[in-house]
């Protein structure tokens, strides 16, 4: 609500001059023109036309009067004025009719309601993020007995960063405490603010696994396995995620470290390697978080030694895009690194690809990682599937759990497969110390992927028959064709027993598939366990010839003459581990022994005729096994329901009573990482037969490789890391992607149907927005503040009233905000439509780079989503940002009020002393300072920016000074309730809000600079010493410290002001999230324009600038302070 200046305020204004002595009548009188200038120039609140209209009836000569300093007790009547009125009183009365002073605390009902609603929505989203769709933690802590050797001789002769970084060698107490190198070099790279000691768990596992297992395994040693020398780099906990130059410095140091590490193996004093073996020529890299990005950056640096790196394993590393965009160097460095890798893998010939020998594996922690969005770990836009892949920890066999950002460095279930995969990828007989690229990829896929993927390679195809199975001709163990084999109790016979399933002939209609499931492990060898699954062919050999050809002989004929001999291959190497699912199961990572699962397409079994399930248990057990051939049409069901219908009504599915062992539902419409669903499953009724196991669910995506298991399914959270905001399109067109797939393993012997429902989880979906869109609040608040300031300046230029921030916000809610929300909606839909015209589907985003160029920046605009379904996100985040800005406004008011209280106490005078004419008047709120001093202060600060300190530090100082200015202006406005004082306070307060919204963009680089000072690294940042990036802010803040109100602009200049604030709003909405660092420079340009407006009322000369800074007008008189 608006209100006029109260009568008490008028009395305060009139009484505020009571303490000042009246001017001597002998002093020089002010002319009429001077009086008019004072009203229009120094009050800065009255419309000039209205003032001139008020002065028109006076008809006085320029020298007719002198404005009094205070109203006299018997005021003298002036010519041409009504009786009993002085000219000043008449003008003040007219002016107050047009002034409306509003408390900065006041808020309209519309603004209050909208803000509270948005604030409630924000709390709802945060609550959903903290409580909904949460994954269970299944990691066990790894304990080590570690020691590190620091290489002191890796000094400035080898690298220019020797005084800042250091290199260490890990050794395990009780196993290997020698500082000499003797194995294959592996280098661990910590991430943002990470420690070199984070390598302990993984390094300890490699040491223990070698001495406890590999060293006794002659087959592994002959294949090229050996010990590992685990190195780690100490980056002094650098903040790599905030600063691009720091990332490049680390990459340069890492290349120097790799060269130094390789040189150790050439020095007989430092090496104990077998002289017969070739010296290593490459180092295996393991990078955590930003350390993975630094590892990729190494290969782009000038000091990179060719072929010195061929294997990179990254953990929770944001490869696809920078986690923050507040530093220009970081954004450009990311772009340069990613462009280098994309260009390399886009070459037609391998000889032109500098990275042809490199394998890159990215391991993501999933939803539990709230430090870096796991979507950013995707390699789809960087590396083809032949050279690398992305996998989530929940997919890794035996782990089946997510992990947060730090857990990935010490999780036992993750450390062990990484260590074992490294050993299996070694080949010490080659100079690179690793197997070929294709063999390494095969090893990593076997250790990290589930094995159920369509691209999974079956070892059965590459094996020779190793087992001779002899069966009695009259045996009844052959299962009828097409019938399911169910063994409820293994070992009920006293001897080994074989159950044979004939393999359907090739070309059988229905696209047959073989599946097998058991709760017993599958192992190879004579002592392989109680169960074998063999794929066999008839072998026409004479008796006595089998021993020389097969390593294992299973004779179940009891020595009878009539028998059939089968040459068989053991399928244990293709065993897929699945989490055990019983009535007592809670989590997939429980300590219950896992199930054994086999799955083969009929084409994979072309050379075989039978499948033999050999029960070797010697006594009755609770073990069971199920084997069958099923049709793909029965096991794969496509749910062709659109996304809008799925969200509105959900989906009702049914598993039929006569169903195969495994049934898969493919839902192409579910591909977004912003949606979460709830799955509910009916009971599995088995009747008289006891169920063998309870339903098991696997939800998965084929790219990236993400699988999440749910045991004993009754209710499950369904979410995924599919198409995510701001993610670039794939490097090449991938295989047809069917969106989300739901795989159910159910007991087929129960013979009852099961109902499955899938419904949208609104609160869980809201929680997914936090991790993907938290950087919105670095850009969208500037959109709101720009609109509010634009409205404030427009009203000020039109009426002379600089309204409060909340009042301007209320105007925006009524006028520009609805148009803004509509524009964001239309822009989002139009971007999605333009993307649709270029691509027929999300799985066909990219095409082969040799055929056509892929636009990797297509998702950088607005909120980074190319799906029209999310049209509401723009208005929603705009509303949340408006609420956020209003909360910042009130928080700033609270701080200002708290800070001005000490000033009020210091300046407090008793009432009996306030009107004592013998006492000196109180000091003004804005005392004029020497122009020389002000120019020197600004010059010194700019000099420091250009040499020592980054401009971000100067910006922080400017914010502190602006807070002090707001405190003084608020105190002065409270003590002297005039329109001019309130105008000035509202102005400096809004400028402070604008600066505070830019402050988060500058803080990260400032943190990096302070950290470098703490570690005594004084090398300046070359990219952060541009004085032009801070000079307008310094000049503006210095100008405001004098208490000078900005002059009202003419019509033409008003258009410029509107255009600048509108441009800031548009950029913040469209590009602000992806290129947040440019927001500082745009606001810097706005500050430069405001400084120009401040100087517009004075001559554009050095003397005029001096007078403005000193607070003097053109006549040499001191300006009236607000």
GROMACS .gro file of C-alpha atoms in nm, residues 453-835:
model
  383
  453UNK     CA    1   2.340  -5.637  -2.165
  454UNK     CA    2   2.270  -5.700  -2.532
  455UNK     CA    3   2.633  -5.617  -2.609
  456UNK     CA    4   2.771  -5.859  -2.347
  457UNK     CA    5   3.025  -6.096  -2.495
  458UNK     CA    6   2.976  -6.464  -2.419
  459UNK     CA    7   3.290  -6.659  -2.337
  460UNK     CA    8   3.120  -6.980  -2.448
  461UNK     CA    9   3.171  -6.877  -2.810
  462UNK     CA   10   3.549  -6.867  -2.765
  463UNK     CA   11   3.596  -7.191  -2.571
  464UNK     CA   12   3.685  -7.542  -2.675
  465UNK     CA   13   3.517  -7.850  -2.526
  466UNK     CA   14   3.686  -7.945  -2.201
  467UNK     CA   15   3.441  -8.198  -2.054
  468UNK     CA   16   3.341  -8.543  -2.177
  469UNK     CA   17   2.994  -8.636  -2.055
  470UNK     CA   18   2.892  -9.002  -2.090
  471UNK     CA   19   2.524  -9.089  -2.057
  472UNK     CA   20   2.335  -9.417  -2.068
  473UNK     CA   21   2.137  -9.455  -2.388
  474UNK     CA   22   1.823  -9.571  -2.206
  475UNK     CA   23   1.838  -9.286  -1.958
  476UNK     CA   24   1.516  -9.097  -1.883
  477UNK     CA   25   1.706  -8.779  -1.802
  478UNK     CA   26   1.631  -8.612  -2.139
  479UNK     CA   27   1.370  -8.342  -2.091
  480UNK     CA   28   1.095  -8.322  -2.356
  481UNK     CA   29   1.144  -8.041  -2.608
  482UNK     CA   30   0.978  -7.717  -2.505
  483UNK     CA   31   0.922  -7.825  -2.145
  484UNK     CA   32   1.067  -7.631  -1.852
  485UNK     CA   33   1.311  -7.813  -1.625
  486UNK     CA   34   1.248  -7.752  -1.255
  487UNK     CA   35   1.473  -7.914  -0.993
  488UNK     CA   36   1.333  -7.835  -0.651
  489UNK     CA   37   1.579  -8.038  -0.446
  490UNK     CA   38   1.929  -8.098  -0.571
  491UNK     CA   39   2.125  -8.396  -0.440
  492UNK     CA   40   1.827  -8.618  -0.359
  493UNK     CA   41   2.004  -8.899  -0.547
  494UNK     CA   42   2.309  -9.063  -0.400
  495UNK     CA   43   2.510  -9.007  -0.714
  496UNK     CA   44   2.559  -8.745  -0.982
  497UNK     CA   45   2.268  -8.703  -1.213
  498UNK     CA   46   2.236  -8.524  -1.548
  499UNK     CA   47   1.924  -8.355  -1.689
  500UNK     CA   48   1.944  -8.290  -2.062
  501UNK     CA   49   1.747  -8.031  -2.259
  502UNK     CA   50   1.758  -8.053  -2.639
  503UNK     CA   51   1.847  -7.724  -2.805
  504UNK     CA   52   1.590  -7.613  -3.066
  505UNK     CA   53   1.726  -7.609  -3.420
  506UNK     CA   54   1.835  -7.283  -3.576
  507UNK     CA   55   1.558  -7.096  -3.751
  508UNK     CA   56   1.290  -7.204  -3.506
  509UNK     CA   57   1.016  -6.939  -3.510
  510UNK     CA   58   0.971  -6.729  -3.199
  511UNK     CA   59   1.332  -6.617  -3.145
  512UNK     CA   60   1.414  -6.869  -2.875
  513UNK     CA   61   1.625  -6.787  -2.572
  514UNK     CA   62   1.777  -7.011  -2.305
  515UNK     CA   63   1.759  -6.901  -1.941
  516UNK     CA   64   1.882  -7.072  -1.627
  517UNK     CA   65   1.855  -6.973  -1.261
  518UNK     CA   66   1.980  -7.142  -0.946
  519UNK     CA   67   2.077  -7.052  -0.592
  520UNK     CA   68   2.402  -7.248  -0.625
  521UNK     CA   69   2.726  -7.104  -0.766
  522UNK     CA   70   2.862  -7.227  -1.098
  523UNK     CA   71   3.231  -7.314  -1.103
  524UNK     CA   72   3.468  -7.488  -1.338
  525UNK     CA   73   3.706  -7.774  -1.264
  526UNK     CA   74   3.684  -8.114  -1.101
  527UNK     CA   75   3.607  -7.952  -0.766
  528UNK     CA   76   3.380  -7.693  -0.920
  529UNK     CA   77   3.088  -7.741  -0.686
  530UNK     CA   78   2.754  -7.919  -0.675
  531UNK     CA   79   2.615  -7.799  -1.008
  532UNK     CA   80   2.741  -7.776  -1.364
  533UNK     CA   81   2.573  -7.636  -1.674
  534UNK     CA   82   2.722  -7.786  -1.989
  535UNK     CA   83   2.654  -7.714  -2.356
  536UNK     CA   84   2.723  -8.033  -2.546
  537UNK     CA   85   2.747  -8.192  -2.887
  538UNK     CA   86   2.752  -8.563  -2.976
  539UNK     CA   87   3.108  -8.688  -3.000
  540UNK     CA   88   3.161  -9.011  -3.203
  541UNK     CA   89   3.475  -9.132  -3.024
  542UNK     CA   90   3.578  -9.484  -2.932
  543UNK     CA   91   3.617  -9.576  -2.566
  544UNK     CA   92   3.960  -9.504  -2.429
  545UNK     CA   93   4.027  -9.199  -2.643
  546UNK     CA   94   3.860  -8.941  -2.418
  547UNK     CA   95   4.125  -8.906  -2.152
  548UNK     CA   96   4.377  -8.753  -2.388
  549UNK     CA   97   4.136  -8.494  -2.533
  550UNK     CA   98   3.939  -8.364  -2.234
  551UNK     CA   99   4.050  -8.227  -1.901
  552UNK     CA  100   3.738  -8.351  -1.725
  553UNK     CA  101   3.539  -8.673  -1.764
  554UNK     CA  102   3.187  -8.719  -1.622
  555UNK     CA  103   3.071  -9.077  -1.670
  556UNK     CA  104   2.708  -9.137  -1.571
  557UNK     CA  105   2.664  -9.461  -1.767
  558UNK     CA  106   2.767  -9.691  -1.480
  559UNK     CA  107   3.001  -9.867  -1.720
  560UNK     CA  108   2.723 -10.007  -1.938
  561UNK     CA  109   2.788 -10.081  -2.299
  562UNK     CA  110   2.514  -9.868  -2.450
  563UNK     CA  111   2.610  -9.506  -2.386
  564UNK     CA  112   2.629  -9.167  -2.554
  565UNK     CA  113   2.936  -8.948  -2.536
  566UNK     CA  114   2.895  -8.569  -2.543
  567UNK     CA  115   3.173  -8.315  -2.585
  568UNK     CA  116   3.076  -8.027  -2.358
  569UNK     CA  117   3.177  -7.674  -2.267
  570UNK     CA  118   3.124  -7.548  -1.916
  571UNK     CA  119   2.915  -7.228  -1.898
  572UNK     CA  120   3.051  -7.118  -1.559
  573UNK     CA  121   3.257  -6.840  -1.719
  574UNK     CA  122   2.933  -6.676  -1.841
  575UNK     CA  123   2.767  -6.691  -1.501
  576UNK     CA  124   2.572  -6.379  -1.415
  577UNK     CA  125   2.539  -6.305  -1.045
  578UNK     CA  126   2.196  -6.181  -0.934
  579UNK     CA  127   2.100  -6.066  -0.583
  580UNK     CA  128   1.928  -6.339  -0.386
  581UNK     CA  129   1.557  -6.274  -0.336
  582UNK     CA  130   1.371  -6.450  -0.053
  583UNK     CA  131   1.095  -6.354   0.187
  584UNK     CA  132   1.360  -6.236   0.433
  585UNK     CA  133   1.555  -6.031   0.177
  586UNK     CA  134   1.567  -5.655   0.229
  587UNK     CA  135   1.848  -5.516   0.014
  588UNK     CA  136   2.027  -5.653  -0.293
  589UNK     CA  137   2.362  -5.606  -0.118
  590UNK     CA  138   2.271  -5.832   0.174
  591UNK     CA  139   2.528  -6.095   0.262
  592UNK     CA  140   2.312  -6.376   0.124
  593UNK     CA  141   2.492  -6.580  -0.148
  594UNK     CA  142   2.376  -6.456  -0.488
  595UNK     CA  143   2.182  -6.645  -0.752
  596UNK     CA  144   2.350  -6.784  -1.064
  597UNK     CA  145   2.189  -6.685  -1.391
  598UNK     CA  146   2.263  -6.778  -1.750
  599UNK     CA  147   2.110  -6.630  -2.063
  600UNK     CA  148   2.187  -6.718  -2.424
  601UNK     CA  149   2.026  -6.634  -2.752
  602UNK     CA  150   1.966  -6.932  -2.976
  603UNK     CA  151   2.222  -6.794  -3.222
  604UNK     CA  152   2.489  -6.826  -2.951
  605UNK     CA  153   2.428  -7.202  -2.927
  606UNK     CA  154   2.451  -7.286  -3.295
  607UNK     CA  155   2.732  -7.542  -3.254
  608UNK     CA  156   2.563  -7.730  -2.970
  609UNK     CA  157   2.280  -7.981  -2.953
  610UNK     CA  158   2.208  -8.029  -2.583
  611UNK     CA  159   2.217  -7.847  -2.251
  612UNK     CA  160   2.313  -8.073  -1.962
  613UNK     CA  161   2.234  -7.971  -1.603
  614UNK     CA  162   2.459  -8.196  -1.392
  615UNK     CA  163   2.357  -8.237  -1.029
  616UNK     CA  164   2.671  -8.343  -0.840
  617UNK     CA  165   2.540  -8.298  -0.485
  618UNK     CA  166   2.593  -8.608  -0.275
  619UNK     CA  167   2.296  -8.551  -0.043
  620UNK     CA  168   1.960  -8.377  -0.034
  621UNK     CA  169   1.993  -8.000  -0.015
  622UNK     CA  170   1.768  -7.693  -0.029
  623UNK     CA  171   1.927  -7.593  -0.356
  624UNK     CA  172   1.715  -7.561  -0.668
  625UNK     CA  173   1.753  -7.492  -1.037
  626UNK     CA  174   1.527  -7.383  -1.325
  627UNK     CA  175   1.612  -7.405  -1.696
  628UNK     CA  176   1.400  -7.336  -2.003
  629UNK     CA  177   1.382  -7.223  -2.363
  630UNK     CA  178   1.131  -6.940  -2.409
  631UNK     CA  179   1.004  -6.719  -2.691
  632UNK     CA  180   1.108  -6.356  -2.706
  633UNK     CA  181   0.745  -6.261  -2.771
  634UNK     CA  182   0.657  -6.402  -2.430
  635UNK     CA  183   0.952  -6.262  -2.237
  636UNK     CA  184   0.968  -5.910  -2.384
  637UNK     CA  185   0.658  -5.688  -2.366
  638UNK     CA  186   0.662  -5.335  -2.505
  639UNK     CA  187   0.450  -5.076  -2.325
  640UNK     CA  188   0.360  -4.821  -2.591
  641UNK     CA  189   0.206  -4.563  -2.362
  642UNK     CA  190   0.295  -4.196  -2.409
  643UNK     CA  191   0.466  -3.995  -2.140
  644UNK     CA  192   0.170  -3.766  -2.083
  645UNK     CA  193  -0.061  -4.063  -2.026
  646UNK     CA  194   0.192  -4.236  -1.803
  647UNK     CA  195   0.220  -3.928  -1.584
  648UNK     CA  196  -0.154  -3.867  -1.574
  649UNK     CA  197  -0.286  -4.221  -1.530
  650UNK     CA  198   0.012  -4.446  -1.475
  651UNK     CA  199   0.034  -4.794  -1.622
  652UNK     CA  200  -0.122  -5.125  -1.524
  653UNK     CA  201   0.081  -5.431  -1.618
  654UNK     CA  202   0.023  -5.800  -1.562
  655UNK     CA  203   0.254  -6.097  -1.549
  656UNK     CA  204   0.047  -6.388  -1.688
  657UNK     CA  205   0.016  -6.715  -1.505
  658UNK     CA  206   0.194  -6.902  -1.785
  659UNK     CA  207   0.505  -6.689  -1.810
  660UNK     CA  208   0.875  -6.752  -1.863
  661UNK     CA  209   1.135  -6.733  -1.592
  662UNK     CA  210   1.225  -6.378  -1.686
  663UNK     CA  211   0.981  -6.119  -1.823
  664UNK     CA  212   1.089  -5.775  -1.943
  665UNK     CA  213   0.871  -5.466  -1.989
  666UNK     CA  214   1.015  -5.201  -2.220
  667UNK     CA  215   0.876  -4.851  -2.170
  668UNK     CA  216   1.021  -4.621  -2.441
  669UNK     CA  217   0.845  -4.312  -2.303
  670UNK     CA  218   1.043  -4.323  -1.978
  671UNK     CA  219   1.382  -4.176  -2.056
  672UNK     CA  220   1.408  -3.858  -1.847
  673UNK     CA  221   1.620  -3.835  -1.535
  674UNK     CA  222   1.379  -3.576  -1.393
  675UNK     CA  223   1.095  -3.822  -1.339
  676UNK     CA  224   1.048  -4.075  -1.060
  677UNK     CA  225   0.782  -4.342  -1.034
  678UNK     CA  226   0.643  -4.583  -0.777
  679UNK     CA  227   0.608  -4.949  -0.871
  680UNK     CA  228   0.376  -5.175  -0.676
  681UNK     CA  229   0.359  -5.549  -0.726
  682UNK     CA  230   0.094  -5.794  -0.617
  683UNK     CA  231   0.163  -6.108  -0.419
  684UNK     CA  232   0.304  -6.418  -0.583
  685UNK     CA  233   0.061  -6.695  -0.493
  686UNK     CA  234   0.210  -7.041  -0.529
  687UNK     CA  235  -0.072  -7.259  -0.395
  688UNK     CA  236   0.038  -7.599  -0.273
  689UNK     CA  237   0.390  -7.568  -0.407
  690UNK     CA  238   0.629  -7.365  -0.196
  691UNK     CA  239   0.785  -7.081  -0.390
  692UNK     CA  240   1.151  -7.120  -0.478
  693UNK     CA  241   1.222  -6.747  -0.462
  694UNK     CA  242   1.035  -6.418  -0.442
  695UNK     CA  243   1.014  -6.173  -0.733
  696UNK     CA  244   1.333  -5.994  -0.828
  697UNK     CA  245   1.330  -5.666  -1.022
  698UNK     CA  246   1.601  -5.507  -1.233
  699UNK     CA  247   1.540  -5.160  -1.377
  700UNK     CA  248   1.800  -5.066  -1.632
  701UNK     CA  249   1.916  -4.845  -1.914
  702UNK     CA  250   2.145  -4.961  -2.191
  703UNK     CA  251   2.324  -4.623  -2.218
  704UNK     CA  252   2.465  -4.540  -1.976
  705UNK     CA  253   2.495  -4.882  -1.817
  706UNK     CA  254   2.275  -4.840  -1.514
  707UNK     CA  255   2.102  -5.129  -1.339
  708UNK     CA  256   1.922  -5.114  -1.008
  709UNK     CA  257   1.798  -5.427  -0.835
  710UNK     CA  258   1.507  -5.465  -0.596
  711UNK     CA  259   1.471  -5.791  -0.406
  712UNK     CA  260   1.149  -5.935  -0.265
  713UNK     CA  261   0.957  -5.683  -0.471
  714UNK     CA  262   0.641  -5.536  -0.322
  715UNK     CA  263   0.701  -5.166  -0.371
  716UNK     CA  264   0.996  -5.007  -0.548
  717UNK     CA  265   1.126  -4.664  -0.640
  718UNK     CA  266   1.180  -4.628  -1.013
  719UNK     CA  267   1.419  -4.360  -1.132
  720UNK     CA  268   1.709  -4.345  -1.372
  721UNK     CA  269   1.990  -4.135  -1.517
  722UNK     CA  270   1.870  -4.115  -1.874
  723UNK     CA  271   1.826  -3.790  -2.063
  724UNK     CA  272   1.942  -3.519  -1.824
  725UNK     CA  273   1.939  -3.139  -1.852
  726UNK     CA  274   2.235  -2.970  -2.023
  727UNK     CA  275   2.383  -3.302  -2.136
  728UNK     CA  276   2.538  -3.300  -2.487
  729UNK     CA  277   2.413  -3.551  -2.746
  730UNK     CA  278   2.600  -3.879  -2.809
  731UNK     CA  279   2.919  -3.888  -3.012
  732UNK     CA  280   2.771  -4.135  -3.256
  733UNK     CA  281   2.431  -4.287  -3.308
  734UNK     CA  282   2.383  -4.567  -3.063
  735UNK     CA  283   2.181  -4.884  -3.100
  736UNK     CA  284   1.808  -4.850  -3.066
  737UNK     CA  285   1.737  -4.753  -2.708
  738UNK     CA  286   1.412  -4.872  -2.559
  739UNK     CA  287   1.404  -4.625  -2.271
  740UNK     CA  288   1.351  -4.775  -1.928
  741UNK     CA  289   1.326  -5.152  -1.905
  742UNK     CA  290   1.185  -5.345  -1.611
  743UNK     CA  291   1.303  -5.706  -1.582
  744UNK     CA  292   1.119  -5.941  -1.349
  745UNK     CA  293   1.245  -6.280  -1.235
  746UNK     CA  294   0.951  -6.468  -1.087
  747UNK     CA  295   0.892  -6.827  -0.985
  748UNK     CA  296   0.723  -6.975  -1.293
  749UNK     CA  297   0.608  -7.281  -1.099
  750UNK     CA  298   0.354  -7.081  -0.899
  751UNK     CA  299   0.109  -7.066  -1.189
  752UNK     CA  300  -0.060  -6.743  -1.079
  753UNK     CA  301  -0.071  -6.405  -1.244
  754UNK     CA  302   0.081  -6.098  -1.077
  755UNK     CA  303  -0.047  -5.742  -1.112
  756UNK     CA  304   0.207  -5.462  -1.148
  757UNK     CA  305   0.125  -5.091  -1.133
  758UNK     CA  306   0.349  -4.799  -1.220
  759UNK     CA  307   0.248  -4.449  -1.102
  760UNK     CA  308   0.421  -4.113  -1.107
  761UNK     CA  309   0.587  -4.010  -0.780
  762UNK     CA  310   0.532  -3.634  -0.780
  763UNK     CA  311   0.727  -3.558  -0.464
  764UNK     CA  312   1.011  -3.786  -0.569
  765UNK     CA  313   1.026  -3.618  -0.909
  766UNK     CA  314   1.042  -3.278  -0.743
  767UNK     CA  315   1.339  -3.396  -0.540
  768UNK     CA  316   1.522  -3.489  -0.860
  769UNK     CA  317   1.528  -3.120  -0.957
  770UNK     CA  318   1.765  -3.024  -0.676
  771UNK     CA  319   2.080  -3.198  -0.794
  772UNK     CA  320   2.017  -3.110  -1.161
  773UNK     CA  321   1.911  -2.748  -1.119
  774UNK     CA  322   2.083  -2.617  -0.808
  775UNK     CA  323   2.296  -2.385  -1.023
  776UNK     CA  324   1.976  -2.212  -1.137
  777UNK     CA  325   2.002  -1.990  -0.831
  778UNK     CA  326   2.328  -1.848  -0.960
  779UNK     CA  327   2.152  -1.703  -1.265
  780UNK     CA  328   1.776  -1.672  -1.231
  781UNK     CA  329   1.783  -1.435  -0.928
  782UNK     CA  330   1.966  -1.187  -1.149
  783UNK     CA  331   1.678  -1.219  -1.394
  784UNK     CA  332   1.435  -1.111  -1.122
  785UNK     CA  333   1.660  -0.837  -0.981
  786UNK     CA  334   1.715  -0.694  -1.328
  787UNK     CA  335   1.339  -0.665  -1.383
  788UNK     CA  336   1.289  -0.508  -1.040
  789UNK     CA  337   1.565  -0.250  -1.095
  790UNK     CA  338   1.433  -0.175  -1.441
  791UNK     CA  339   1.095  -0.094  -1.289
  792UNK     CA  340   1.251   0.116  -1.010
  793UNK     CA  341   1.450   0.329  -1.252
  794UNK     CA  342   1.154   0.370  -1.483
  795UNK     CA  343   0.933   0.499  -1.200
  796UNK     CA  344   1.214   0.717  -1.071
  797UNK     CA  345   1.277   0.878  -1.409
  798UNK     CA  346   0.904   0.936  -1.456
  799UNK     CA  347   0.798   1.055  -1.110
  800UNK     CA  348   1.112   1.122  -0.910
  801UNK     CA  349   1.025   0.850  -0.659
  802UNK     CA  350   1.269   0.560  -0.622
  803UNK     CA  351   1.034   0.299  -0.480
  804UNK     CA  352   1.139   0.023  -0.246
  805UNK     CA  353   1.252  -0.317  -0.367
  806UNK     CA  354   0.935  -0.486  -0.246
  807UNK     CA  355   0.710  -0.223  -0.406
  808UNK     CA  356   0.889  -0.266  -0.737
  809UNK     CA  357   0.855  -0.641  -0.697
  810UNK     CA  358   0.482  -0.592  -0.651
  811UNK     CA  359   0.465  -0.388  -0.972
  812UNK     CA  360   0.656  -0.666  -1.152
  813UNK     CA  361   0.421  -0.934  -1.020
  814UNK     CA  362   0.133  -0.739  -1.170
  815UNK     CA  363   0.292  -0.653  -1.505
  816UNK     CA  364   0.625  -0.792  -1.624
  817UNK     CA  365   0.641  -1.121  -1.427
  818UNK     CA  366   0.344  -1.288  -1.601
  819UNK     CA  367   0.491  -1.186  -1.935
  820UNK     CA  368   0.827  -1.324  -1.825
  821UNK     CA  369   0.679  -1.659  -1.727
  822UNK     CA  370   0.491  -1.677  -2.054
  823UNK     CA  371   0.809  -1.596  -2.247
  824UNK     CA  372   1.004  -1.868  -2.064
  825UNK     CA  373   0.731  -2.118  -2.142
  826UNK     CA  374   0.715  -2.028  -2.511
  827UNK     CA  375   1.095  -2.030  -2.539
  828UNK     CA  376   1.122  -2.372  -2.377
  829UNK     CA  377   0.858  -2.521  -2.605
  830UNK     CA  378   1.012  -2.362  -2.914
  831UNK     CA  379   1.357  -2.498  -2.828
  832UNK     CA  380   1.209  -2.845  -2.787
  833UNK     CA  381   1.026  -2.811  -3.119
  834UNK     CA  382   1.340  -2.703  -3.303
  835UNK     CA  383   1.525  -3.000  -3.157
   0.00000   0.00000   0.00000
